[in-house]
Coordinates of C-alpha atoms in Angstrom, one line a residue:
M16 CA 83.0 103.4 68.6
L17 CA 86.2 101.4 69.2
A18 CA 87.7 102.8 65.9
S19 CA 87.3 106.3 67.3
G20 CA 89.2 105.4 70.5
F21 CA 86.3 104.9 72.9
E22 CA 86.2 101.6 74.8
T23 CA 83.0 102.3 76.7
Q24 CA 79.8 104.2 76.2
A25 CA 80.6 106.2 79.3
E26 CA 83.8 107.5 77.6
L27 CA 81.8 108.6 74.6
A28 CA 79.4 110.4 76.9
Q29 CA 82.3 112.1 78.7
Q30 CA 83.6 113.3 75.3
I31 CA 80.2 114.8 74.4
A32 CA 80.2 116.6 77.7
Q33 CA 83.7 118.0 77.1
N34 CA 82.8 119.1 73.6
E35 CA 79.7 121.0 74.8
G36 CA 81.1 122.3 78.0
I37 CA 78.3 120.7 80.1
S38 CA 78.8 119.2 83.6
K39 CA 76.7 116.0 83.2
P40 CA 77.7 113.5 80.5
P41 CA 74.6 112.4 78.4
C42 CA 74.9 108.7 79.3
D43 CA 71.2 108.0 78.7
L44 CA 71.4 109.4 75.2
V45 CA 74.4 107.3 74.2
S46 CA 72.7 104.2 75.7
K47 CA 69.5 104.9 73.6
V48 CA 71.5 105.2 70.4
F49 CA 73.3 101.9 71.0
R50 CA 70.0 100.2 71.9
E51 CA 68.6 101.6 68.6
Q52 CA 65.9 103.7 70.4
A53 CA 64.5 106.8 68.8
V54 CA 66.4 110.0 69.2
S55 CA 66.3 113.4 67.5
P56 CA 68.6 114.3 64.5
H57 CA 70.2 116.9 66.8
N58 CA 71.2 114.2 69.3
L59 CA 72.5 111.9 66.6
A60 CA 74.6 114.8 65.4
R61 CA 76.1 115.3 68.9
I62 CA 77.2 111.7 68.9
A63 CA 78.6 111.9 65.4
H64 CA 80.6 114.9 66.4
A65 CA 82.1 113.1 69.4
L66 CA 83.0 110.1 67.2
Q67 CA 84.4 112.4 64.5
V68 CA 82.4 110.7 61.8
E69 CA 79.8 111.8 59.3
A70 CA 76.4 111.8 60.7
H71 CA 74.9 109.5 58.1
T72 CA 77.3 106.7 59.2
I73 CA 75.4 106.3 62.5
Y74 CA 73.0 103.4 62.3
L75 CA 69.4 104.5 62.0
S76 CA 66.8 102.0 63.3
K77 CA 64.1 101.0 60.8
D78 CA 61.7 101.1 63.8
D79 CA 62.5 104.7 64.6
N80 CA 58.9 105.8 64.2
P81 CA 59.1 109.4 65.6
F82 CA 62.0 110.0 63.2
T83 CA 60.1 108.5 60.3
E84 CA 57.3 110.9 61.0
V85 CA 59.7 113.8 60.8
I86 CA 60.9 112.5 57.4
S87 CA 57.4 112.1 56.1
S88 CA 56.4 115.6 57.1
Q89 CA 59.4 117.2 55.4
S90 CA 60.0 114.9 52.4
P91 CA 58.7 116.1 49.0
I92 CA 58.1 112.5 48.1
A93 CA 54.5 111.4 48.8
Q94 CA 54.6 108.2 51.0
P95 CA 51.8 106.4 49.0
L96 CA 54.1 106.2 45.9
L97 CA 56.5 103.9 47.8
T98 CA 55.1 100.5 47.0
S99 CA 57.8 98.3 48.4
R100 CA 59.9 97.9 51.5
S101 CA 63.1 98.3 49.5
K102 CA 61.9 101.6 47.9
N103 CA 60.8 102.9 51.3
N104 CA 64.3 102.3 52.7
L105 CA 65.9 103.9 49.7
W106 CA 63.8 107.1 49.9
L107 CA 64.2 107.1 53.7
A108 CA 68.0 107.2 53.5
L109 CA 68.2 110.3 51.3
P110 CA 66.2 112.8 53.5
A111 CA 67.7 111.2 56.6
L112 CA 71.1 112.0 55.4
V113 CA 70.1 115.6 54.5
I114 CA 68.5 116.1 57.9
L115 CA 71.3 114.5 59.9
L116 CA 74.0 116.5 58.1
G117 CA 71.9 119.7 58.6
G118 CA 71.5 118.8 62.3
L119 CA 75.3 118.3 62.6
I120 CA 76.0 121.7 61.0
W121 CA 73.5 123.4 63.3
W122 CA 74.8 121.7 66.4
Q123 CA 78.4 122.7 65.6
Q124 CA 77.3 126.3 65.0
S125 CA 75.2 126.5 68.2
N126 CA 77.7 124.8 70.5
A127 CA 80.8 126.5 69.1
D128 CA 81.8 129.8 70.7
H129 CA 79.8 132.6 69.1
T130 CA 81.8 135.1 67.2
S131 CA 81.9 138.7 68.4
Q132 CA 80.4 139.7 65.0
Q133 CA 76.6 139.6 65.2
P134 CA 74.9 138.3 62.0
A135 CA 73.8 140.9 59.6
S136 CA 70.2 140.6 60.7
T137 CA 68.4 138.5 63.3
K138 CA 65.1 140.2 62.6
L139 CA 62.0 138.0 63.4
I140 CA 58.7 138.8 61.6
S141 CA 55.4 137.0 62.1
P142 CA 52.5 137.4 59.7
I143 CA 50.1 137.0 62.6
G144 CA 51.6 140.2 64.2
K145 CA 53.1 138.5 67.2
V146 CA 56.6 136.9 67.5
L147 CA 56.2 133.8 69.7
I148 CA 59.0 133.3 72.2
V149 CA 59.3 130.2 74.5
L150 CA 61.4 130.5 77.6
Q151 CA 63.4 127.6 79.0
A152 CA 64.5 128.1 82.6
P153 CA 65.7 125.8 85.5
A154 CA 63.5 125.7 88.5
N155 CA 65.4 128.3 90.5
L156 CA 65.1 130.8 87.6
H157 CA 61.4 130.3 87.0
P158 CA 60.4 133.5 88.9
L159 CA 62.9 135.5 86.8
A160 CA 61.7 133.8 83.6
E161 CA 58.1 134.6 84.4
Q162 CA 59.0 138.2 84.9
V163 CA 60.8 138.3 81.6
A164 CA 57.9 136.6 79.8
S165 CA 55.4 139.0 81.4
Q166 CA 57.4 142.1 80.4
M167 CA 57.8 140.8 76.9
S168 CA 54.1 140.1 76.5
E169 CA 53.3 143.6 77.4
K170 CA 54.7 144.6 74.0
D171 CA 52.2 144.6 71.1
T172 CA 54.4 142.5 68.9
I173 CA 55.6 139.7 71.3
R174 CA 53.9 136.9 73.1
A175 CA 56.1 134.9 75.5
I176 CA 55.5 131.9 77.8
V177 CA 57.7 129.9 80.2
L178 CA 57.7 126.1 79.7
S179 CA 56.3 124.6 82.9
R180 CA 57.4 121.0 82.8
P181 CA 60.9 120.4 84.3
E182 CA 62.0 117.9 81.6
T183 CA 61.4 120.5 78.8
Y184 CA 64.5 122.5 80.1
Q185 CA 66.8 119.9 78.6
L186 CA 65.2 119.8 75.2
P187 CA 67.3 121.2 72.3
A188 CA 66.2 124.5 71.0
T189 CA 65.4 123.1 67.5
E190 CA 63.1 120.6 69.1
V191 CA 61.3 123.3 71.1
L192 CA 61.0 125.5 68.0
S193 CA 59.3 122.6 66.2
S194 CA 57.2 121.3 69.0
W195 CA 55.8 124.6 70.2
Q196 CA 55.9 126.1 66.7
A197 CA 57.6 129.2 68.1
H198 CA 59.7 131.8 66.4
G199 CA 62.4 131.9 69.1
V200 CA 63.6 130.0 72.2
L201 CA 65.0 132.0 75.1
H202 CA 67.2 129.7 77.2
L203 CA 68.3 130.8 80.7
A204 CA 71.2 129.0 82.3
H205 CA 72.4 129.4 85.9
H206 CA 76.0 128.6 86.8
K207 CA 77.0 128.7 90.5
D208 CA 80.3 128.6 92.3
Q209 CA 81.2 129.1 95.9
F210 CA 80.6 132.9 96.1
Y211 CA 79.6 134.0 92.6
A212 CA 77.0 132.9 90.1
A213 CA 76.3 133.7 86.5
I214 CA 73.1 133.9 84.4
T215 CA 73.4 133.5 80.7
A216 CA 70.5 134.1 78.3
T217 CA 70.7 132.6 74.8
L218 CA 68.1 133.3 72.1
T219 CA 67.7 130.9 69.2
S220 CA 65.5 131.3 66.1
H221 CA 65.3 129.1 63.0
Q222 CA 68.3 131.0 61.6
H223 CA 70.4 132.2 64.5
S224 CA 71.5 131.3 68.0
L225 CA 73.2 134.0 70.1
T226 CA 74.1 134.6 73.7
I227 CA 72.3 137.9 74.3
D228 CA 73.0 138.7 78.0
Q229 CA 75.4 137.5 80.8
S230 CA 75.4 138.6 84.4
V231 CA 77.9 137.7 87.1
F232 CA 77.1 138.5 90.8
H233 CA 77.5 137.4 94.4
H234 CA 74.8 134.8 95.3
A235 CA 73.3 137.2 97.9
E236 CA 73.0 140.0 95.2
F237 CA 70.5 138.0 93.0
A238 CA 67.4 139.4 94.6
A239 CA 68.6 143.0 94.3
Q240 CA 69.9 142.5 90.7
S241 CA 67.0 140.5 89.3
A242 CA 65.2 143.5 88.0
A243 CA 68.3 144.8 86.2
I244 CA 68.9 141.3 84.8
R245 CA 65.3 141.0 83.7
D246 CA 65.4 144.4 81.9
A247 CA 68.6 143.6 80.2
I248 CA 67.3 140.3 78.9
V249 CA 64.1 141.9 77.6
T250 CA 66.0 144.8 76.0
Q251 CA 68.4 142.4 74.3
S252 CA 65.7 140.1 73.1
Q253 CA 63.8 143.0 71.6
R254 CA 67.0 144.1 69.7
F255 CA 67.5 140.5 68.5
I256 CA 63.8 140.4 67.2
D257 CA 64.2 143.8 65.6
G258 CA 67.5 142.9 63.9
E259 CA 69.3 145.7 65.8
P260 CA 72.9 145.4 67.1
L261 CA 73.2 143.8 70.5
A262 CA 74.9 145.3 73.5
P263 CA 78.3 143.7 74.3
I264 CA 78.3 140.6 76.5
L265 CA 81.1 139.5 78.8
S266 CA 82.4 136.7 76.6
N267 CA 81.5 134.8 73.4
S268 CA 82.8 131.6 74.9
S269 CA 80.8 129.7 77.5
V270 CA 83.9 127.8 78.6
A271 CA 85.8 131.1 79.0
L272 CA 82.9 132.4 81.1
G273 CA 83.2 129.3 83.3
H274 CA 86.9 130.0 83.9
F275 CA 86.1 133.6 84.6
L276 CA 83.6 132.6 87.3
Q277 CA 86.1 130.3 88.9
G278 CA 88.7 133.0 88.8
K279 CA 86.4 135.5 90.5
N280 CA 85.8 132.9 93.3
K281 CA 89.5 132.4 93.8
L282 CA 90.3 136.1 93.7
F283 CA 87.6 136.9 96.3
I284 CA 89.3 134.8 99.0
S285 CA 92.9 135.4 97.8
H286 CA 95.5 136.9 100.2
S287 CA 98.6 134.8 99.5
A288 CA 100.9 134.4 96.5
S289 CA 99.7 130.8 95.9
S290 CA 96.0 131.7 96.0
Y291 CA 96.6 134.6 93.6
V292 CA 98.3 132.2 91.2
L293 CA 95.2 130.0 91.2
A294 CA 93.0 132.9 90.4
E295 CA 95.4 134.1 87.7
S296 CA 95.4 130.7 86.0
H297 CA 91.6 130.8 85.4
F298 CA 91.6 134.3 84.0
L299 CA 94.5 133.5 81.7
K300 CA 92.6 130.4 80.4
A301 CA 89.6 132.6 79.8
L302 CA 91.7 134.9 77.7
E303 CA 93.1 132.0 75.7
L304 CA 89.6 131.1 74.7
D305 CA 88.4 134.7 74.2
T306 CA 91.1 137.3 73.6
N307 CA 88.4 140.0 73.7
F308 CA 87.3 139.2 77.2
A309 CA 87.6 142.6 78.8
A310 CA 86.4 141.6 82.3
A311 CA 89.1 138.9 82.4
N312 CA 91.7 141.5 81.6
A313 CA 90.3 143.7 84.3
E314 CA 90.4 141.0 86.9
L315 CA 94.1 140.2 86.0
C316 CA 94.8 143.9 86.5
R317 CA 93.2 143.6 89.9
I318 CA 95.1 140.5 90.8
Y319 CA 98.5 142.1 90.1
V320 CA 97.5 145.2 92.1
R321 CA 96.7 143.2 95.1
S322 CA 99.6 140.7 94.8
S323 CA 102.0 143.7 94.5
W324 CA 101.9 143.9 98.3
I325 CA 103.4 140.4 98.7
Q326 CA 105.6 139.8 95.6
D327 CA 107.4 141.7 92.8
E328 CA 105.9 145.1 93.8
T329 CA 106.9 147.3 90.8
P330 CA 106.8 144.5 88.1
S331 CA 103.3 143.4 89.4
L332 CA 102.0 146.9 89.2
E333 CA 103.4 147.3 85.6
K334 CA 101.6 144.0 84.7
A335 CA 98.5 145.4 86.3
A336 CA 98.7 148.6 84.2
T337 CA 99.1 146.6 81.0
F338 CA 96.0 144.5 81.6
C339 CA 93.9 147.5 82.8
Q340 CA 94.9 149.3 79.5
L341 CA 93.8 146.3 77.4
A342 CA 90.5 146.1 79.3
A343 CA 89.8 149.8 78.9
E344 CA 90.5 149.6 75.1
Q345 CA 88.0 146.7 74.9
Q346 CA 85.1 147.9 77.1
P347 CA 85.9 151.1 78.8
E348 CA 82.5 151.5 80.6
L349 CA 82.4 148.0 82.0
L350 CA 82.1 148.1 85.8
E351 CA 84.8 145.5 86.4
V352 CA 87.2 147.6 84.2
I353 CA 86.3 150.9 86.1
T354 CA 86.9 149.4 89.5
A355 CA 90.1 147.6 88.5
Q356 CA 91.5 150.9 87.2
A357 CA 90.5 152.6 90.4
E358 CA 92.4 150.0 92.5
L359 CA 95.5 150.6 90.4
L360 CA 95.3 154.4 90.7
A361 CA 94.8 154.2 94.5
R362 CA 97.7 151.7 94.8
T363 CA 100.0 154.1 92.9
G364 CA 99.3 157.2 94.9
R365 CA 96.4 158.6 92.8
A366 CA 93.5 158.1 95.1
K367 CA 91.8 161.4 94.0
Q368 CA 91.9 160.3 90.3
A369 CA 90.5 156.9 91.4
L370 CA 87.6 158.6 93.2
D371 CA 87.0 160.9 90.2
L372 CA 86.7 157.8 88.0
L373 CA 84.5 155.9 90.4
S374 CA 82.1 158.8 91.1
E375 CA 80.6 158.5 87.6
Y376 CA 79.9 154.8 87.8
V377 CA 79.7 153.7 91.4
T378 CA 77.1 155.4 93.7
L379 CA 75.2 154.3 96.8
T380 CA 72.5 152.9 94.5
T381 CA 74.9 150.6 92.7
V382 CA 73.9 147.0 93.2
D383 CA 77.4 145.5 93.3
A384 CA 79.1 144.9 96.6
D385 CA 82.5 144.5 95.1
A386 CA 82.3 147.9 93.4
L387 CA 80.9 149.6 96.6
T388 CA 83.8 148.1 98.6
V389 CA 86.4 149.4 96.1
R390 CA 84.9 152.9 96.5
A391 CA 84.9 152.6 100.3
T392 CA 88.6 151.7 100.3
V393 CA 89.5 154.6 98.0
H394 CA 87.7 157.0 100.4
M395 CA 89.8 155.5 103.2
A396 CA 92.9 156.0 101.2
R397 CA 92.1 159.7 101.1
L398 CA 91.6 160.1 104.9
G399 CA 93.7 163.0 106.1
E400 CA 94.0 164.6 102.6
D401 CA 92.8 168.2 102.2
D402 CA 89.3 167.8 100.9
P403 CA 86.1 169.8 101.5
E404 CA 84.1 166.6 101.8
P405 CA 84.9 164.4 104.8
Q406 CA 86.1 161.0 103.6
G407 CA 85.3 159.0 106.7
P408 CA 81.5 159.1 106.6
L409 CA 81.6 158.4 102.8
A410 CA 83.8 155.3 103.3
E411 CA 81.5 154.1 106.1
A412 CA 78.4 154.6 103.9
Y413 CA 79.8 152.7 100.9
A414 CA 81.1 149.8 103.1
K415 CA 77.8 149.5 104.9
Q416 CA 75.9 149.4 101.7
A417 CA 78.2 146.6 100.4
V418 CA 77.6 144.6 103.6
Q419 CA 73.8 145.1 103.3
L420 CA 73.9 143.6 99.8
V421 CA 76.3 140.8 100.8
P422 CA 76.5 140.2 104.6
G423 CA 79.3 137.8 104.2
H424 CA 81.5 140.1 102.0
W425 CA 84.7 139.9 104.1
Q426 CA 86.4 142.8 102.3
A427 CA 83.6 145.2 103.0
N428 CA 83.4 144.0 106.6
N429 CA 87.2 144.3 106.9
S430 CA 87.1 147.9 105.5
L431 CA 84.4 148.9 107.9
G432 CA 86.3 147.5 110.9
N433 CA 89.6 149.1 109.8
L434 CA 87.8 152.4 109.2
Y435 CA 86.5 152.5 112.8
F436 CA 89.9 151.7 114.1
M437 CA 91.5 154.4 111.9
L438 CA 89.0 156.9 113.3
G439 CA 89.9 155.9 116.9
D440 CA 86.7 153.9 117.7
S441 CA 88.5 150.7 118.6
Q442 CA 85.4 149.3 120.5
Q443 CA 83.2 149.6 117.4
A444 CA 86.0 148.1 115.3
K445 CA 86.3 145.2 117.6
A446 CA 82.5 144.6 117.4
Q447 CA 82.6 144.8 113.6
F448 CA 85.4 142.2 113.4
A449 CA 83.7 139.9 115.9
K450 CA 80.5 140.0 114.0
A451 CA 82.3 138.9 110.8
S452 CA 85.1 136.8 112.3
Q453 CA 84.1 133.6 110.5
Q454 CA 84.2 135.0 107.0
H455 CA 87.9 135.2 106.4
E456 CA 91.3 134.8 108.0
V457 CA 92.1 138.5 107.6
I458 CA 89.1 139.5 109.6
L459 CA 90.0 136.8 112.2
A460 CA 93.5 138.3 112.5
N461 CA 92.1 141.7 112.9
L462 CA 89.7 140.5 115.6
G463 CA 92.7 139.1 117.5
T464 CA 94.4 142.5 117.2
L465 CA 91.5 144.3 118.7
Q466 CA 91.3 141.7 121.5
M467 CA 94.9 142.3 122.2
C468 CA 94.2 146.1 122.0
Y469 CA 91.9 145.7 125.0
G470 CA 94.3 143.5 126.9
E471 CA 92.4 140.3 126.2
L472 CA 95.7 138.5 125.6
E473 CA 94.4 134.9 126.2
Q474 CA 91.5 135.4 123.9
A475 CA 93.7 136.9 121.2
E476 CA 96.1 134.0 121.5
Q477 CA 93.3 131.6 121.0
T478 CA 92.0 133.5 118.0
Y479 CA 95.5 133.4 116.3
Q480 CA 95.9 129.7 117.1
T481 CA 92.5 129.1 115.5
L482 CA 93.6 131.0 112.4
I483 CA 96.8 128.9 112.2
N484 CA 95.1 125.6 112.8
H485 CA 92.1 126.0 110.5
F486 CA 93.2 128.0 107.5
D487 CA 95.5 127.0 104.7
Y488 CA 97.6 130.2 104.6
A489 CA 98.5 130.9 108.2
H490 CA 101.0 133.8 107.8
F491 CA 98.5 136.2 109.3
G492 CA 98.3 134.0 112.4
H493 CA 102.0 133.7 112.9
E494 CA 102.6 137.5 112.2
N495 CA 100.0 138.5 114.8
L496 CA 101.0 135.8 117.3
G497 CA 104.5 137.4 117.1
N498 CA 103.0 140.7 118.0
L499 CA 101.3 139.2 121.0
Y500 CA 104.5 137.6 122.3
H501 CA 106.2 140.9 121.7
M502 CA 103.7 142.6 123.9
Q503 CA 104.4 139.9 126.6
Q504 CA 108.2 140.4 126.3
D505 CA 108.7 136.8 125.1
Y506 CA 111.0 137.9 122.4
D507 CA 112.3 134.4 121.4
K508 CA 108.7 133.2 120.7
A509 CA 107.9 136.5 119.0
I510 CA 110.9 136.3 116.6
K511 CA 110.1 132.6 115.9
H512 CA 106.5 133.4 114.8
K513 CA 107.6 136.5 112.8
L514 CA 110.1 134.4 110.9
L515 CA 107.5 131.7 110.3
A516 CA 105.2 134.4 108.8
I517 CA 107.9 135.7 106.5
D518 CA 108.8 132.1 105.5
K519 CA 105.2 131.6 104.3
Q520 CA 105.2 135.0 102.5
P521 CA 108.9 135.9 101.9
E522 CA 108.4 138.8 99.5
V523 CA 105.8 140.7 101.6
A524 CA 106.0 144.4 100.7
I525 CA 104.5 145.7 103.9
H526 CA 107.2 147.6 105.7
Q527 CA 105.7 147.2 109.2
V528 CA 106.2 143.4 109.0
W529 CA 110.0 143.9 108.6
S530 CA 110.3 146.8 111.0
S531 CA 108.6 144.8 113.8
L532 CA 111.4 142.2 113.5
G533 CA 113.9 145.0 113.7
E534 CA 112.2 146.1 117.0
L535 CA 112.5 142.6 118.4
Y536 CA 116.1 142.1 117.6
M537 CA 116.9 145.6 119.0
L538 CA 115.1 144.8 122.2
Q539 CA 117.3 141.7 122.5
G540 CA 120.4 143.8 121.9
D541 CA 121.1 141.9 118.6
H542 CA 121.9 145.0 116.5
E543 CA 123.1 143.5 113.2
P544 CA 119.8 141.7 112.3
A545 CA 117.9 144.7 113.7
K546 CA 119.8 147.0 111.3
Q547 CA 119.1 144.6 108.4
H548 CA 115.4 144.6 109.0
Y549 CA 115.0 148.3 109.6
S550 CA 117.0 148.8 106.4
H551 CA 114.6 146.6 104.5
A552 CA 111.6 148.4 106.0
L553 CA 113.1 151.7 104.9
T554 CA 113.6 150.4 101.4
L555 CA 110.0 149.4 101.1
I556 CA 108.9 152.8 102.3
E557 CA 111.0 154.4 99.7
R558 CA 109.7 152.1 97.0
D559 CA 106.2 153.2 97.9
E560 CA 107.4 156.8 97.8
L561 CA 108.7 156.2 94.3
L562 CA 105.2 155.0 93.3
G563 CA 103.6 158.1 95.0
N564 CA 101.8 155.7 97.4
I565 CA 102.9 157.2 100.7
S566 CA 100.7 158.6 103.4
L567 CA 101.5 161.0 106.3
S568 CA 101.8 157.9 108.6
D569 CA 104.3 156.4 106.1
Q570 CA 106.3 159.6 106.1
L571 CA 106.6 159.4 109.9
H572 CA 107.5 155.7 109.7
K573 CA 110.3 156.7 107.3
V574 CA 111.8 159.2 109.8
Y575 CA 111.4 156.6 112.6
Y576 CA 113.4 154.0 110.6
Q577 CA 116.0 156.5 109.7
T578 CA 116.4 157.5 113.3
K579 CA 116.6 153.8 114.4
L580 CA 119.3 153.1 111.8
Q581 CA 121.3 156.1 112.9
Q582 CA 121.2 154.9 116.5
L583 CA 122.5 151.5 115.4
T584 CA 125.4 153.1 113.5
T585 CA 128.6 153.6 115.5
E586 CA 129.3 157.3 116.3
A587 CA 126.4 158.5 114.3
S588 CA 124.5 161.6 115.4
L589 CA 120.9 162.6 115.0
P590 CA 120.2 165.3 112.4
A591 CA 119.5 168.8 113.7
S592 CA 116.3 168.9 111.7
L593 CA 114.8 165.9 113.6
S594 CA 113.2 168.1 116.3
Q595 CA 111.5 170.3 113.7
Q596 CA 110.2 167.2 111.8
V597 CA 108.8 165.7 115.0
E598 CA 107.0 169.0 115.8
L599 CA 105.4 169.0 112.4
F600 CA 104.1 165.5 112.8
L601 CA 102.8 166.3 116.3
A602 CA 100.8 169.1 114.8
D603 CA 99.1 166.7 112.4
Q604 CA 98.8 163.8 114.8
E605 CA 95.0 163.4 114.3
D606 CA 95.8 162.2 110.7
L607 CA 98.2 159.5 111.9
G608 CA 97.5 155.8 112.4
L609 CA 97.9 154.2 115.7
Q610 CA 101.2 152.6 115.0
A611 CA 102.5 155.8 113.6
K612 CA 101.5 157.5 116.8
T613 CA 103.5 155.0 118.9
H614 CA 106.5 155.8 116.7
L615 CA 105.9 159.5 117.1
A616 CA 105.8 159.0 120.9
W617 CA 109.2 157.4 120.7
L618 CA 110.6 160.2 118.5
L619 CA 109.2 162.8 121.0
G620 CA 111.3 161.1 123.7
T621 CA 114.3 161.0 121.5
V622 CA 114.2 164.9 121.0
D623 CA 113.6 165.4 124.8
K624 CA 109.9 166.4 124.5
E625 CA 108.8 164.3 127.5
E626 CA 105.6 166.1 128.3
E627 CA 104.3 165.7 124.8
K628 CA 105.4 162.1 124.7
Q629 CA 103.5 161.2 127.9
Q630 CA 100.4 163.0 126.7
L631 CA 100.5 161.1 123.4
W632 CA 100.9 157.8 125.2
Q633 CA 97.8 158.6 127.2
D634 CA 95.9 159.3 123.9
I635 CA 97.2 156.0 122.5
S636 CA 96.1 154.1 125.6
A637 CA 92.6 155.7 125.3
I638 CA 92.3 153.9 121.9
C639 CA 94.1 150.7 122.9
P640 CA 94.1 150.3 126.7
V641 CA 96.8 147.6 126.6
Y642 CA 99.5 150.2 125.9
A643 CA 99.0 151.7 129.4
L644 CA 100.2 148.3 130.8
S645 CA 102.8 147.4 128.3
P646 CA 106.2 146.6 129.7
E647 CA 107.6 147.4 126.3
L648 CA 107.3 151.2 126.9
L649 CA 109.6 150.9 129.9
Q650 CA 112.2 148.9 127.9
Q651 CA 112.0 151.5 125.1
D652 CA 112.7 154.3 127.5
Q653 CA 115.6 152.4 129.0
S654 CA 116.9 151.7 125.5
I655 CA 116.7 155.4 124.6
T656 CA 118.6 156.4 127.8
R657 CA 121.3 153.8 127.1
E658 CA 121.8 154.3 123.4
K659 CA 120.9 157.9 122.7
P660 CA 123.9 159.8 121.2
A661 CA 124.5 163.4 121.8
T662 CA 122.6 165.9 119.7
P663 CA 124.7 168.5 118.0

């Protein structure tokens, strides 16, 4: 052991765990070997592999009676012919060497990553007319295993049982095959992380060992997905038994699947550059281990789509497109691939194409909260577009179905709250965010916004402070606290918190973040930084326009920023076409977001449409009552009177 670089038995056990990708080092096994207790050939081979020595060099105890029985049952030499102790030891060594080397080869094959090429034939034939399958399952998967065994046994050619004793779950497949004299061992493994879990089914016969099915899902989805998982395992097992090609699995590497699961967990909670980097690292490691891992490519595509809002917008989207293309070439009908492509299409102004793609694969009966949420957000992206089918009710239906599957799905809850707010039902939006407020800082930030909307400024301030104090990435808290102080006309505090938010997320590609700073500097009469921030907001709008990702509200924001910049330019005059543009927006005001409506109200005042302006402010105040009391409106009116240039 020392010659191989291990100073303690614990270090050797850790090496075995690392080789096999298991979480618990087999310390008891190593201890047994060094105490010369009986262990199986398979376990001796595991230790030999960790020591990087030939299996026959491991000392075999002369008192290893169980192993001697194995030898006697397999050796062609009749034991009565061995008349002396020395002859017995001589004949013992030869079959032991053969078995140990064979065990080492089998262990290396079964624990190495399976190749994507299925063996020529895995067909199992039993002269008695029934293939005997033994299922190993951890305690929490016993109900699923019993269902699988029952469904298998309904077939005329298969008989399956689930091993009932807990200790049998840890037995090597070769030992189970021998002890239960079965034709195959179906091993179910359950891997859990914070939000997601995975179930892996591996089927081992005397000739082959293959992972036949893998499923990744939210913990809360297990009950709803168990029937589909059961059917997939039974179908794949039947194909294995019949020697037919198996359907593709997620990955041929168990270690890669582990990184994929961790990446999914990180991506689910990600909303900052640093958290996206953590998720990215796991998916990249998964691809290092398995270059054909289509789902990992799809999730990298999704990461870059989402992170494009906060850093390297166009380069991130180009990366996203590259990974989505790779994923589609590998497994075009995989649900993760479909939904990632849809997110990319929607982000680049092709929401209708995204919906066309999703319609074939994601319906209200789909048991996948992530996929349902993606479809809900795509419907929301199409709000206001000319379409014979109303998008609002569809978005609500898909988001609600996602929440029903996974009540703690913050993205689905957030989509539902945002939808209600976009549709003008701020009370229902507030109730939705309040119900889900502990799930995620984005939802907490939105709850504060709705509290502020109803004039509950003290409660909103407490919500934002909670967000800042209790979550790692507090840029949402600072950004929204800046909005609150803006509403209270405390512009110094407002600017301070806005700058803190940008300091934490300096490349944010959301134009409203920058324009709100422009508003604050303009209200303070500090025109140079106001001009800089309006210019940056306009640049971001035009970048989105280049990508085709611009809504009617964004088009109005663009005109608003242009008008603000013209007012800040010495001797500039407003364009003659402004009045006509404003009238067109006024005609479509029902399709505008709330902030866009406030900008439209300001533009109406700029082109001397005071009656329409006042009516619009009343409509805005009906959605968010705080606007009726806001001193900002008075200051804006005073600013317009003071700075408005003559119209040609």
